[in-house]
Structures are given as structure tokens and as C-alpha cells.
PDB file of C-alpha atoms in Angstrom:
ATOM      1  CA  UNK A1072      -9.755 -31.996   8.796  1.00 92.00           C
ATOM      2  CA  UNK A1073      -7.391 -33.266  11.191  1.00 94.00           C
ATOM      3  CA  UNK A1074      -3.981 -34.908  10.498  1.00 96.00           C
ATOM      4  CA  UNK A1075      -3.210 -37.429  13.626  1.00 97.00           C
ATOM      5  CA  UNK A1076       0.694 -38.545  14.353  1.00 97.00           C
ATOM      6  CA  UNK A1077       0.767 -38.724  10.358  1.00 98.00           C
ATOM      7  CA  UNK A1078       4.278 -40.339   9.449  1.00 98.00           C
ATOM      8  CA  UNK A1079       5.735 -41.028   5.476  1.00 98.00           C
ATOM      9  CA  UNK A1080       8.554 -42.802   4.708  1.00 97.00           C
ATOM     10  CA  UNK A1081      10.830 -43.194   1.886  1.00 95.00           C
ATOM     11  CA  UNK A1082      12.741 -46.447   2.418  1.00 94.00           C
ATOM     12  CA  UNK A1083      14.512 -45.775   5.708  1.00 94.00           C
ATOM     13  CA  UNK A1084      14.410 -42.100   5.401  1.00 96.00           C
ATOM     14  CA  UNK A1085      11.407 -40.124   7.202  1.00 97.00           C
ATOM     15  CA  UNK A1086      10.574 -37.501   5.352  1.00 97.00           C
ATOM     16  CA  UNK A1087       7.472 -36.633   7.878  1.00 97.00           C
ATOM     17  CA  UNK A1088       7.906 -37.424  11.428  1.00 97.00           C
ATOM     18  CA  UNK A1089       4.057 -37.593  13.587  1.00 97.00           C
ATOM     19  CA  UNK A1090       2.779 -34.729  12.403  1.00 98.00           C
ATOM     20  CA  UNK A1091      -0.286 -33.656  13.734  1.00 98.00           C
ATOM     21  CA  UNK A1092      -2.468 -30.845  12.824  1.00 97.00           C
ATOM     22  CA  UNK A1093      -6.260 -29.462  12.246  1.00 96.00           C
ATOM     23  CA  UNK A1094      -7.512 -27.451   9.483  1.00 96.00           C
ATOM     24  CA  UNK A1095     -10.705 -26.210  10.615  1.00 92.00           C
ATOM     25  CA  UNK A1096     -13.792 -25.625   7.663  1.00 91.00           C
ATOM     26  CA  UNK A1097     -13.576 -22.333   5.606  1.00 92.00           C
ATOM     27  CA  UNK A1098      -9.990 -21.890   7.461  1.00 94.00           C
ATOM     28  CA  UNK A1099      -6.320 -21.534   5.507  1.00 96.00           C
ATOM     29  CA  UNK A1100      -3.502 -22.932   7.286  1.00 97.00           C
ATOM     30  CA  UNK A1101      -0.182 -22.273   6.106  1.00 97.00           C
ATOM     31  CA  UNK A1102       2.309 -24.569   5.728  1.00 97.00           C
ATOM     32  CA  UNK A1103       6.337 -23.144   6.227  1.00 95.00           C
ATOM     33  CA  UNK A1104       9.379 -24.259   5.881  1.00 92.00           C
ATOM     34  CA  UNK A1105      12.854 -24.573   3.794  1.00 90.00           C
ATOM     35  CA  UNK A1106      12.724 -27.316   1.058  1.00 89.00           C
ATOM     36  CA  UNK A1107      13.431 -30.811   1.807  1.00 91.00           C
ATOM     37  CA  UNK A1108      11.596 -30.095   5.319  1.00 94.00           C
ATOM     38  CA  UNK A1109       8.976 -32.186   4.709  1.00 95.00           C
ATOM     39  CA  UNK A1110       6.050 -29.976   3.182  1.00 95.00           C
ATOM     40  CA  UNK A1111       5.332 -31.708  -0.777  1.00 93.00           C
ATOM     41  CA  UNK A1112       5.539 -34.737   0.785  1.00 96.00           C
ATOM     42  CA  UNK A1113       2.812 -34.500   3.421  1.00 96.00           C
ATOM     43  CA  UNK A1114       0.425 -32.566   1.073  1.00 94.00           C
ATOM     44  CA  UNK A1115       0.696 -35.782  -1.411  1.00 94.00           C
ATOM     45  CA  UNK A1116      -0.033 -37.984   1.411  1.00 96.00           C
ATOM     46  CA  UNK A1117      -2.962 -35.853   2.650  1.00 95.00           C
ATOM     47  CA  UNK A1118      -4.190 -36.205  -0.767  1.00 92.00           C
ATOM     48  CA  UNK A1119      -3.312 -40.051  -1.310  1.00 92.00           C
ATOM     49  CA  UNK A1120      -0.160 -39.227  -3.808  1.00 93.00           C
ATOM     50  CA  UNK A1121       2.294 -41.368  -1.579  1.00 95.00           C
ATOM     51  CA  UNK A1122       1.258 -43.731   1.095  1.00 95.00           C
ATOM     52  CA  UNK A1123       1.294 -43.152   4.840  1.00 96.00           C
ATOM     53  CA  UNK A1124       3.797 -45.407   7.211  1.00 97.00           C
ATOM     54  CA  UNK A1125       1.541 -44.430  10.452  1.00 96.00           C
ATOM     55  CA  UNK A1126      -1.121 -42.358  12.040  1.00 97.00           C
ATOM     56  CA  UNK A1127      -4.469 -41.144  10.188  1.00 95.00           C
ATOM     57  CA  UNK A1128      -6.450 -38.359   8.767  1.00 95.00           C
ATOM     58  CA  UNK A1129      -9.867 -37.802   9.785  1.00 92.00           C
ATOM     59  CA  UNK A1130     -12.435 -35.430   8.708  1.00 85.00           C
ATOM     60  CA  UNK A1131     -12.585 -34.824   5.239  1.00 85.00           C
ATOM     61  CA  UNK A1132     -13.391 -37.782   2.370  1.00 86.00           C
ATOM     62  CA  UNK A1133     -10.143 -38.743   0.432  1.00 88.00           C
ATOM     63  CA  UNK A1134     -12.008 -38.023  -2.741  1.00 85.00           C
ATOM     64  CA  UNK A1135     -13.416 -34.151  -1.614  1.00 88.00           C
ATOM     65  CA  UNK A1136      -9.222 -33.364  -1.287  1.00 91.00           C
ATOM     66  CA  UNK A1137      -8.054 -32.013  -4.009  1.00 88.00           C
ATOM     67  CA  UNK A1138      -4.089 -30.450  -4.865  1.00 86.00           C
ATOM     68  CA  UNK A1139      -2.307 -27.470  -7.098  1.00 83.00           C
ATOM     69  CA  UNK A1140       0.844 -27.969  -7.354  1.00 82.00           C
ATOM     70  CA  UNK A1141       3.965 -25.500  -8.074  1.00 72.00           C
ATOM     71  CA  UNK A1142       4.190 -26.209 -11.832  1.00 72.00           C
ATOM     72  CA  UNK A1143       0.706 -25.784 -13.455  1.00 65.00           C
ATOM     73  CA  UNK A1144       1.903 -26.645 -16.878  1.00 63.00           C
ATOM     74  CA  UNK A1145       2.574 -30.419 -15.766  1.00 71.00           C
ATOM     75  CA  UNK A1146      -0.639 -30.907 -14.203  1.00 73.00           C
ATOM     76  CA  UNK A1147      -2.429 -30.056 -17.790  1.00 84.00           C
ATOM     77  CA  UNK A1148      -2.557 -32.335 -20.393  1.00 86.00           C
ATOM     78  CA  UNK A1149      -0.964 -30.440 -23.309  1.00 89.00           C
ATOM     79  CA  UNK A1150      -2.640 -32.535 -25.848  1.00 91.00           C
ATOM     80  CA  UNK A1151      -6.243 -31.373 -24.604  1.00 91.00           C
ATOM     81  CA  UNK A1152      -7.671 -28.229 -24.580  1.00 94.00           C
ATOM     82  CA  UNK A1153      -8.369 -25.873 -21.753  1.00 94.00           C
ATOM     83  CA  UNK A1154     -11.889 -26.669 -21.607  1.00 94.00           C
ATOM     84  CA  UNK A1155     -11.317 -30.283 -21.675  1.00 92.00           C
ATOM     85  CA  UNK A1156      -8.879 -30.280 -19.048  1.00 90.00           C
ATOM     86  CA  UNK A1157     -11.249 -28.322 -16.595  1.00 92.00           C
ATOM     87  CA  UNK A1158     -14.125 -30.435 -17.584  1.00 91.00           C
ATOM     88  CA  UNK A1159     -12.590 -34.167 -16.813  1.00 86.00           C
ATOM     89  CA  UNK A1160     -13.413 -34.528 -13.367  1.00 77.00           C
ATOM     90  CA  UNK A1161     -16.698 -32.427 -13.762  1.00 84.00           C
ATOM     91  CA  UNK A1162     -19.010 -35.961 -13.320  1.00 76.00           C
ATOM     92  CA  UNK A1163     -21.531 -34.386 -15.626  1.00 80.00           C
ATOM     93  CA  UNK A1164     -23.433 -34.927 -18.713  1.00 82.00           C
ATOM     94  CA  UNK A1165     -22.351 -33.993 -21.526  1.00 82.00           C
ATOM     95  CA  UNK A1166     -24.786 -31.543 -22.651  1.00 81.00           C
ATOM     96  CA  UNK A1167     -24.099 -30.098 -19.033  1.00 88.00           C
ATOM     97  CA  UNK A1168     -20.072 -29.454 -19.183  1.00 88.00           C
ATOM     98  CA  UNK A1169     -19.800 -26.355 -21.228  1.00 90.00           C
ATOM     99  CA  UNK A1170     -21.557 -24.455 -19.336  1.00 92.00           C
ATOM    100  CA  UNK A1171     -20.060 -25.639 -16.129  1.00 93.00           C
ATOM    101  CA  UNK A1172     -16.337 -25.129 -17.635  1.00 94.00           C
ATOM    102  CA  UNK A1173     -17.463 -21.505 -18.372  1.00 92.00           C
ATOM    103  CA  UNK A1174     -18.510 -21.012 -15.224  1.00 90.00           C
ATOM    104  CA  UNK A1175     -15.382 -22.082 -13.461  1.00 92.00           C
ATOM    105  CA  UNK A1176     -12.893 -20.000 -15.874  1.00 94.00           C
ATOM    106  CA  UNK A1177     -15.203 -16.844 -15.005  1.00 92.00           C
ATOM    107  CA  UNK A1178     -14.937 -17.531 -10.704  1.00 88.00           C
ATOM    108  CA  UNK A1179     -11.332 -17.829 -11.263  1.00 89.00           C
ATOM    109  CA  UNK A1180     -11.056 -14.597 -13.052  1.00 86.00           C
ATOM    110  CA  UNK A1181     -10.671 -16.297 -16.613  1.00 91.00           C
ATOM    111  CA  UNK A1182     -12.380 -15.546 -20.245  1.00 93.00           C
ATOM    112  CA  UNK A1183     -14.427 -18.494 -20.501  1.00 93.00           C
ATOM    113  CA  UNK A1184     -13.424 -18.059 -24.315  1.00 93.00           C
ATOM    114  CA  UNK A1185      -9.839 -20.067 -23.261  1.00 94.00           C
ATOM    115  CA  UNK A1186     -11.909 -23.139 -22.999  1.00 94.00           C
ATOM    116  CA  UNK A1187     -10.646 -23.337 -26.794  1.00 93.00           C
ATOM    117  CA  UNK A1188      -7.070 -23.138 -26.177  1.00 94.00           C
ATOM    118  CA  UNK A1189      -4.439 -25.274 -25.340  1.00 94.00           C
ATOM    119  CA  UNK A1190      -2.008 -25.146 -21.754  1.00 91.00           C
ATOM    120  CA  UNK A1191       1.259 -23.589 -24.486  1.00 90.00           C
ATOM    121  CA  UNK A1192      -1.144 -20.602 -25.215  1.00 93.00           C
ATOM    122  CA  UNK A1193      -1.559 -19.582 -22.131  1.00 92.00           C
ATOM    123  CA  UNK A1194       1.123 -17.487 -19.256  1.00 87.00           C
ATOM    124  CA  UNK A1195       1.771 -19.256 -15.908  1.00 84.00           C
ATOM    125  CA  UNK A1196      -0.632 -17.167 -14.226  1.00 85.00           C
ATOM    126  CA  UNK A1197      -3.392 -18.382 -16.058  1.00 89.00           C
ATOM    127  CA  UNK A1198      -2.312 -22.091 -16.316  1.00 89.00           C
ATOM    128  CA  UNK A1199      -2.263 -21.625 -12.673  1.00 88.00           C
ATOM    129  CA  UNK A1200      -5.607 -20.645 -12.575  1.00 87.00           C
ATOM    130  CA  UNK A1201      -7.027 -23.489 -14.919  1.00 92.00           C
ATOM    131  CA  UNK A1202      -4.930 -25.753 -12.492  1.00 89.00           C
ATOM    132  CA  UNK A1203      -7.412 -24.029  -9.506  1.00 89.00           C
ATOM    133  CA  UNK A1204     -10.662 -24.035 -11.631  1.00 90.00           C
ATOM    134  CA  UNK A1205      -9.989 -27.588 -12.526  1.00 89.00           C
ATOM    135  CA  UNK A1206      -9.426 -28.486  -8.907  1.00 88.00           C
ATOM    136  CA  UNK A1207     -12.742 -26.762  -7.390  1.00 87.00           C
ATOM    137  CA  UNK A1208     -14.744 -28.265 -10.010  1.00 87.00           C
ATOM    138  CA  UNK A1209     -14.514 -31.762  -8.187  1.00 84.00           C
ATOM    139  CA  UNK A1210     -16.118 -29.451  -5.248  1.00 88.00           C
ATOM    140  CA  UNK A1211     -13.619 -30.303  -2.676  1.00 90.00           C
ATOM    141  CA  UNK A1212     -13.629 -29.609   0.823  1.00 92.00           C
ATOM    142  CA  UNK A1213      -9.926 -28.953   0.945  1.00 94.00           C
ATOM    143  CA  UNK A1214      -7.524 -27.783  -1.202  1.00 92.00           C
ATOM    144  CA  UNK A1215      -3.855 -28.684  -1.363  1.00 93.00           C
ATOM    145  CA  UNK A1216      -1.735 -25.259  -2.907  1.00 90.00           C
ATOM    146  CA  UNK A1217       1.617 -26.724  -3.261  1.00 90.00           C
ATOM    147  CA  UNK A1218       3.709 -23.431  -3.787  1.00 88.00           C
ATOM    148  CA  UNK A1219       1.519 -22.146  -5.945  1.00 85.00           C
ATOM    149  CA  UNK A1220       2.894 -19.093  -6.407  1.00 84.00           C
ATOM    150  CA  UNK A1221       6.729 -19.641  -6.420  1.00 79.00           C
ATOM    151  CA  UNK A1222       6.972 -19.988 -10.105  1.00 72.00           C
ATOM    152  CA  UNK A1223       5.411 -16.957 -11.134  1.00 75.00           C
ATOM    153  CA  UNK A1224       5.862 -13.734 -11.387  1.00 75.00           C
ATOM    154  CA  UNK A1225       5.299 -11.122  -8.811  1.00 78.00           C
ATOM    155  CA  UNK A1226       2.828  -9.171 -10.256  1.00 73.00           C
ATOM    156  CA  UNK A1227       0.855 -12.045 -11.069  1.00 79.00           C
ATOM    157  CA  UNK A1228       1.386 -14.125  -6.934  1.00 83.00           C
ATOM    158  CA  UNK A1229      -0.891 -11.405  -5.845  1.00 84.00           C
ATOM    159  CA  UNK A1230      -3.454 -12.109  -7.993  1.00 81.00           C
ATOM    160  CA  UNK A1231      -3.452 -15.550  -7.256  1.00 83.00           C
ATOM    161  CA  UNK A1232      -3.587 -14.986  -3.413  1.00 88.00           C
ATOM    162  CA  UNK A1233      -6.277 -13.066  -3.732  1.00 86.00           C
ATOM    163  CA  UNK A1234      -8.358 -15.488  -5.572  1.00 85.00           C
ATOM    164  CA  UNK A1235      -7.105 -18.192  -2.782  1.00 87.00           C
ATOM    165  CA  UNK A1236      -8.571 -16.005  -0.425  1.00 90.00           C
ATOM    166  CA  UNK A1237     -11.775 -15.223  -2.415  1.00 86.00           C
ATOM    167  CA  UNK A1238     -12.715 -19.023  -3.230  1.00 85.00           C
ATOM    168  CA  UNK A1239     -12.072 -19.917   0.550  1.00 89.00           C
ATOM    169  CA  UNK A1240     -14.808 -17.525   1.388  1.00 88.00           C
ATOM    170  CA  UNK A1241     -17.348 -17.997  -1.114  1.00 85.00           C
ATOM    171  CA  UNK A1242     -17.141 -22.042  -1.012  1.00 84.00           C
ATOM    172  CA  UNK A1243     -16.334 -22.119   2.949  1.00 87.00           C
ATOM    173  CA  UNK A1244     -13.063 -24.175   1.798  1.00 90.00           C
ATOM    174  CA  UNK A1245     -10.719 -25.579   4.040  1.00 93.00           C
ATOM    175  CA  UNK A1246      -7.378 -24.837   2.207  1.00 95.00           C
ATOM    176  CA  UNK A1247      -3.574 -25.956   3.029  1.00 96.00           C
ATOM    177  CA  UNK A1248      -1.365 -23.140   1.864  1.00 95.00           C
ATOM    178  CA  UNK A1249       2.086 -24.772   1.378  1.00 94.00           C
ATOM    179  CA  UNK A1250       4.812 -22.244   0.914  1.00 91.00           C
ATOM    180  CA  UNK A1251       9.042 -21.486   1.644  1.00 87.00           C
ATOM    181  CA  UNK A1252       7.568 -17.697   1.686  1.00 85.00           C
ATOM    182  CA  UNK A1253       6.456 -16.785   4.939  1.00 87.00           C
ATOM    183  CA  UNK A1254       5.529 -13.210   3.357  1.00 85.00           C
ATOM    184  CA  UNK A1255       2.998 -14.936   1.222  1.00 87.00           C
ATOM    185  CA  UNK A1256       1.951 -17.445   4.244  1.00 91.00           C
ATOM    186  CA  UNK A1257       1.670 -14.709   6.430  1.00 89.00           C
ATOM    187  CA  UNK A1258      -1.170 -12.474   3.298  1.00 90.00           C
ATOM    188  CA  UNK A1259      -2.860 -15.539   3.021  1.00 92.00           C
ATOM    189  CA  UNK A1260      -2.976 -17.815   5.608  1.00 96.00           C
ATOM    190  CA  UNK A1261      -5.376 -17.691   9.651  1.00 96.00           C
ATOM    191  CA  UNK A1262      -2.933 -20.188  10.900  1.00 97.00           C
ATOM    192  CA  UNK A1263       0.559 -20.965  10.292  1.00 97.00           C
ATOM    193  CA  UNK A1264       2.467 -23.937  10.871  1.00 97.00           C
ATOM    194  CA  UNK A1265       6.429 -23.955  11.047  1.00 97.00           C
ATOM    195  CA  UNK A1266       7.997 -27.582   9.390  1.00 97.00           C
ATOM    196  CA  UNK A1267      12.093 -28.443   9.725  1.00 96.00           C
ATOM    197  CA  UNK A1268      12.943 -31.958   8.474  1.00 95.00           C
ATOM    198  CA  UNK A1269      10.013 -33.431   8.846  1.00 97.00           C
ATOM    199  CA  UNK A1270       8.247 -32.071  11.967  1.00 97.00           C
ATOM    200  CA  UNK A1271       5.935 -29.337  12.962  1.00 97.00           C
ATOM    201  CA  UNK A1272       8.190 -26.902  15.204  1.00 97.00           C
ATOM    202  CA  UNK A1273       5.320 -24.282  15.653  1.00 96.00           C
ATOM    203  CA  UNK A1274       1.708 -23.718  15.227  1.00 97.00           C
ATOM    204  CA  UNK A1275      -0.325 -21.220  15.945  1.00 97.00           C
ATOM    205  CA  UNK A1276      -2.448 -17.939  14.757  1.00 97.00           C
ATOM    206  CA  UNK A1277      -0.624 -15.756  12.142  1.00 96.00           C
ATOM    207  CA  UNK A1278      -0.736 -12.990  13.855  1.00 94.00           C
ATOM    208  CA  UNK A1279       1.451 -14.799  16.794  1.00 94.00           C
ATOM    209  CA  UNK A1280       3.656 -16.673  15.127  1.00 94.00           C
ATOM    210  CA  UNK A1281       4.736 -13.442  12.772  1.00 92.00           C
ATOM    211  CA  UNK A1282       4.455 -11.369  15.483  1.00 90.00           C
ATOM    212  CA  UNK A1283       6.107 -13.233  18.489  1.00 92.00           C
ATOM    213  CA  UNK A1284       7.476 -16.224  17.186  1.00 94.00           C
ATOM    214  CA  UNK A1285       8.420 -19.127  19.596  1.00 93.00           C
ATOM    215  CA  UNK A1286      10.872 -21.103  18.292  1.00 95.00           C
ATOM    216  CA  UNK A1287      14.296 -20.464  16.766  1.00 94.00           C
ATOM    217  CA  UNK A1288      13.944 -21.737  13.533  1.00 94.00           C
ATOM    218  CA  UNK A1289      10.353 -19.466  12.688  1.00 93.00           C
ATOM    219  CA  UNK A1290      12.509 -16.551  13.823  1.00 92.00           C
ATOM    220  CA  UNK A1291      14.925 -17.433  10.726  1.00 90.00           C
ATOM    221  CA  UNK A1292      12.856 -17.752   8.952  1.00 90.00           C
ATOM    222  CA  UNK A1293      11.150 -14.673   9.613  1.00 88.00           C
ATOM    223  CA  UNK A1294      14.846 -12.931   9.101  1.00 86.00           C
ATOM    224  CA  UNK A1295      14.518 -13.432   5.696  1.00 80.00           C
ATOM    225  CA  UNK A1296      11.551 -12.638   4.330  1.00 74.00           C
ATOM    226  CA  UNK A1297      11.487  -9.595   2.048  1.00 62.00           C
ATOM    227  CA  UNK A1298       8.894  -6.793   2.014  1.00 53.00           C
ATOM    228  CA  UNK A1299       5.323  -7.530   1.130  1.00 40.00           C
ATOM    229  CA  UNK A1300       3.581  -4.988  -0.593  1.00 38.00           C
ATOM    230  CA  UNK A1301       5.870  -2.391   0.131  1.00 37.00           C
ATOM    231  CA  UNK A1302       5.784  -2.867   4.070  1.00 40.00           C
ATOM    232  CA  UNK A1303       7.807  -4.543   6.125  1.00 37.00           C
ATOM    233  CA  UNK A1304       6.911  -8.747   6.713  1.00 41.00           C
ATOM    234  CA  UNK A1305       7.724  -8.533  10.083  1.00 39.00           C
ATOM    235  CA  UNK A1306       6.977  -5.980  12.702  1.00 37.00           C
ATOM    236  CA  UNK A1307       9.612  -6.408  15.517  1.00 33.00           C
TER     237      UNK A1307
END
């Protein structure tokens, strides 16, 4: 997919400023930067959540993009059951759904038997993980995390990664890995790209940009991130 001088507005305020950037097939990019710099709102344009002022995205059909966001419990209808949830956007019959919702909750590392429960049963983790079965079911071609990871718990982000990583490979995904982490960017992510109010700053393989960061702001950021799995984030 590739985004092309993409700009959003909100009134007179620009909240992203001709952004351009490819996400190649089966490749994660990850998105960086503080909040307000521009990140939710150019994943919910990408994904047709809020309109776009200028440029284009090419690549991938609007309705093969699909998005997770941060809070899984507000994406879930709390009035219908796990399985129901999952199974909305399925397109199938419905002699056929069942078995499909079972098999999504088993890929993302789920007991198909919480098809039967509702989103308040449930931890984060797992409502996070409904959130991602319910999203590949529409088979997309890219997926949208929006901070996926930020509200949980640490023992449970890795987890969660993981499964990012393992879906990417088994359905040749292109994903968008929005994060203010650049220790979880950096796990997860082939390419990252650097945002500050509203503009791309940096882009470029992980390995380069953690390692041998360009511009000033990616080497703040890079300042602050904590250890990741008991190493250091940043190698200097």
C-alpha cells in the first residue's frame, strides 16, 4: 500500500501534514511518535474513519483495510456475545459461521468455547484478541494496530506481539503498527517511521533507525525507551 502526500484536517488545524509512505505486502511498518503527533488520526483516514483534505492511497481496496484500536472493550458490542461479535463481518451463511468463529478464536490463541461469552467476561488481553480475530475475519490485506498494546499489561503486550508477528506471516499481511513505544515498534516492526505534529521526520529499516538514528527527535525518543525483555532498547 502506498500513502501519497496524504493530508487531514480538522477545521484549520492539520493534524497530518503530506505524509507519504509504503507498506510493502507481508511487511510491518511501525508507526512512532508522542501523542497528538499525528498517528490515530492517519490510521482512521487510511481506513476511511475521517476524511482526507489531499493526496491519495493506492494499493490496497478500502474495504480489505481493517483497524484495532487501543481500547478493545469499545470496539465490542457488550450486548452481543463473543461469537457474535467475531462473526458480523464474516459474509457467510449461517450454517457456515460457527465453525468459522471457532476457527478464528483458535489462530488467535483463544478457546473457541468464549464464543458464548460476553466482552465483561473476558481480561483485556483477550478482548484484544477478539478485537484481532474479528478484524482478520474480513480477510484484510492490511491491518491498522492502533496502540494495541498500551492498555494492557506487560505480561500480556508480549503475547500480543507475538501473535502480530505470527498472523503477518501466515496470512502475508501488510500491517501498520502504531505505537508511542519505540521498544515495542522496534520487537515488532521491519520498518519504522518517526511522526512529530503531523509529519514523517524519519523512515527507514529498524535496524537503522534504532541503531543510527538520523534525526533529533528519533534520538529522544530513543532516550526514553525502557528495557525490552530484559536488554537494553537501544545499543549505542
Amino acid at each position: 500500500m502506498n500513502i501519497v502526500d496524504l493530508t487531514v484536517r480538522y477545521g484549520a488545524a492539520t493534524a497530518v501534514d503530506r505524509v507519504s509512505l509504503e507498506i510493502p505486502p507481508g511487511t510491518t511498518v511501525g508507526l512512532v511518535g508522542e501523542s497528538g503527533s499525528g498517528k490515530s488520526t492517519l490510521a482512521k483516514a487510511i481506513v476511511g474513519l475521517v476524511p482526507i483534505a489531499s493526496g491519495r492511497i493506492d494499493g490496497v481496496d478500502p474495504r480489505r483495510r481493517q483497524i484495532v484500536f487501543q481500547d478493545p472493550y469499545g470496539s465490542l458490542n457488550p450486548r452481543m456475545t463473543v461469537g457474535a461479535s467475531v462473526a458480523e463481518g464474516l459474509g457467510l451463511p449461517r450454517a457456515e459461521r460457527a465453525a468459522e468463529v471457532r476457527r478464528l478464536l483458535a489462530q488467535v490463541n483463544l478457546d473457541p468455547a468464549l464464543a458464548d461469552r460476553y466482552p465483561r467476561e473476558l481480561s483485556g488481553g483477550q478482548r484484544q484478541r477478539v478485537a484481532i480475530a474479528r478484524a482478520i475475519g474480513a480477510r484484510p490485506e492490511l491491518l491498522v494496530a492502533d496502540e494495541i498494546t498500551s492498555a494492557l499489561d506487560v505480561s500480556v503486550q508480549g503475547a500480543v506481539l507475538n501473535l502480530i508477528r505470527e498472523l503477518r506471516a501466515e496470512r502475508r499481511l501488510s500491517v501498520l503498527f502504531i505505537s508511542h513505544n519505540l521498544a515495542v515498534v522496534r520487537y515488532v516492526a521491519d520498518i519504522v517511521a518517526v511522526m512529530r505534529a503531523g509529519r514523517l521526520v524519519e523512515v527507514g529499516p529498524t535496524d537503522q533507525v534504532v541503531g543510527a538514528p538520523r534525526d533529533e527527535y528519533t534520538r529522544a525518543l530513543l532516550a526514553a525507551v525502557p528495557n525490552l525483555g530484559g536488554r537494553p532498547a537501544v545499543t549505542r
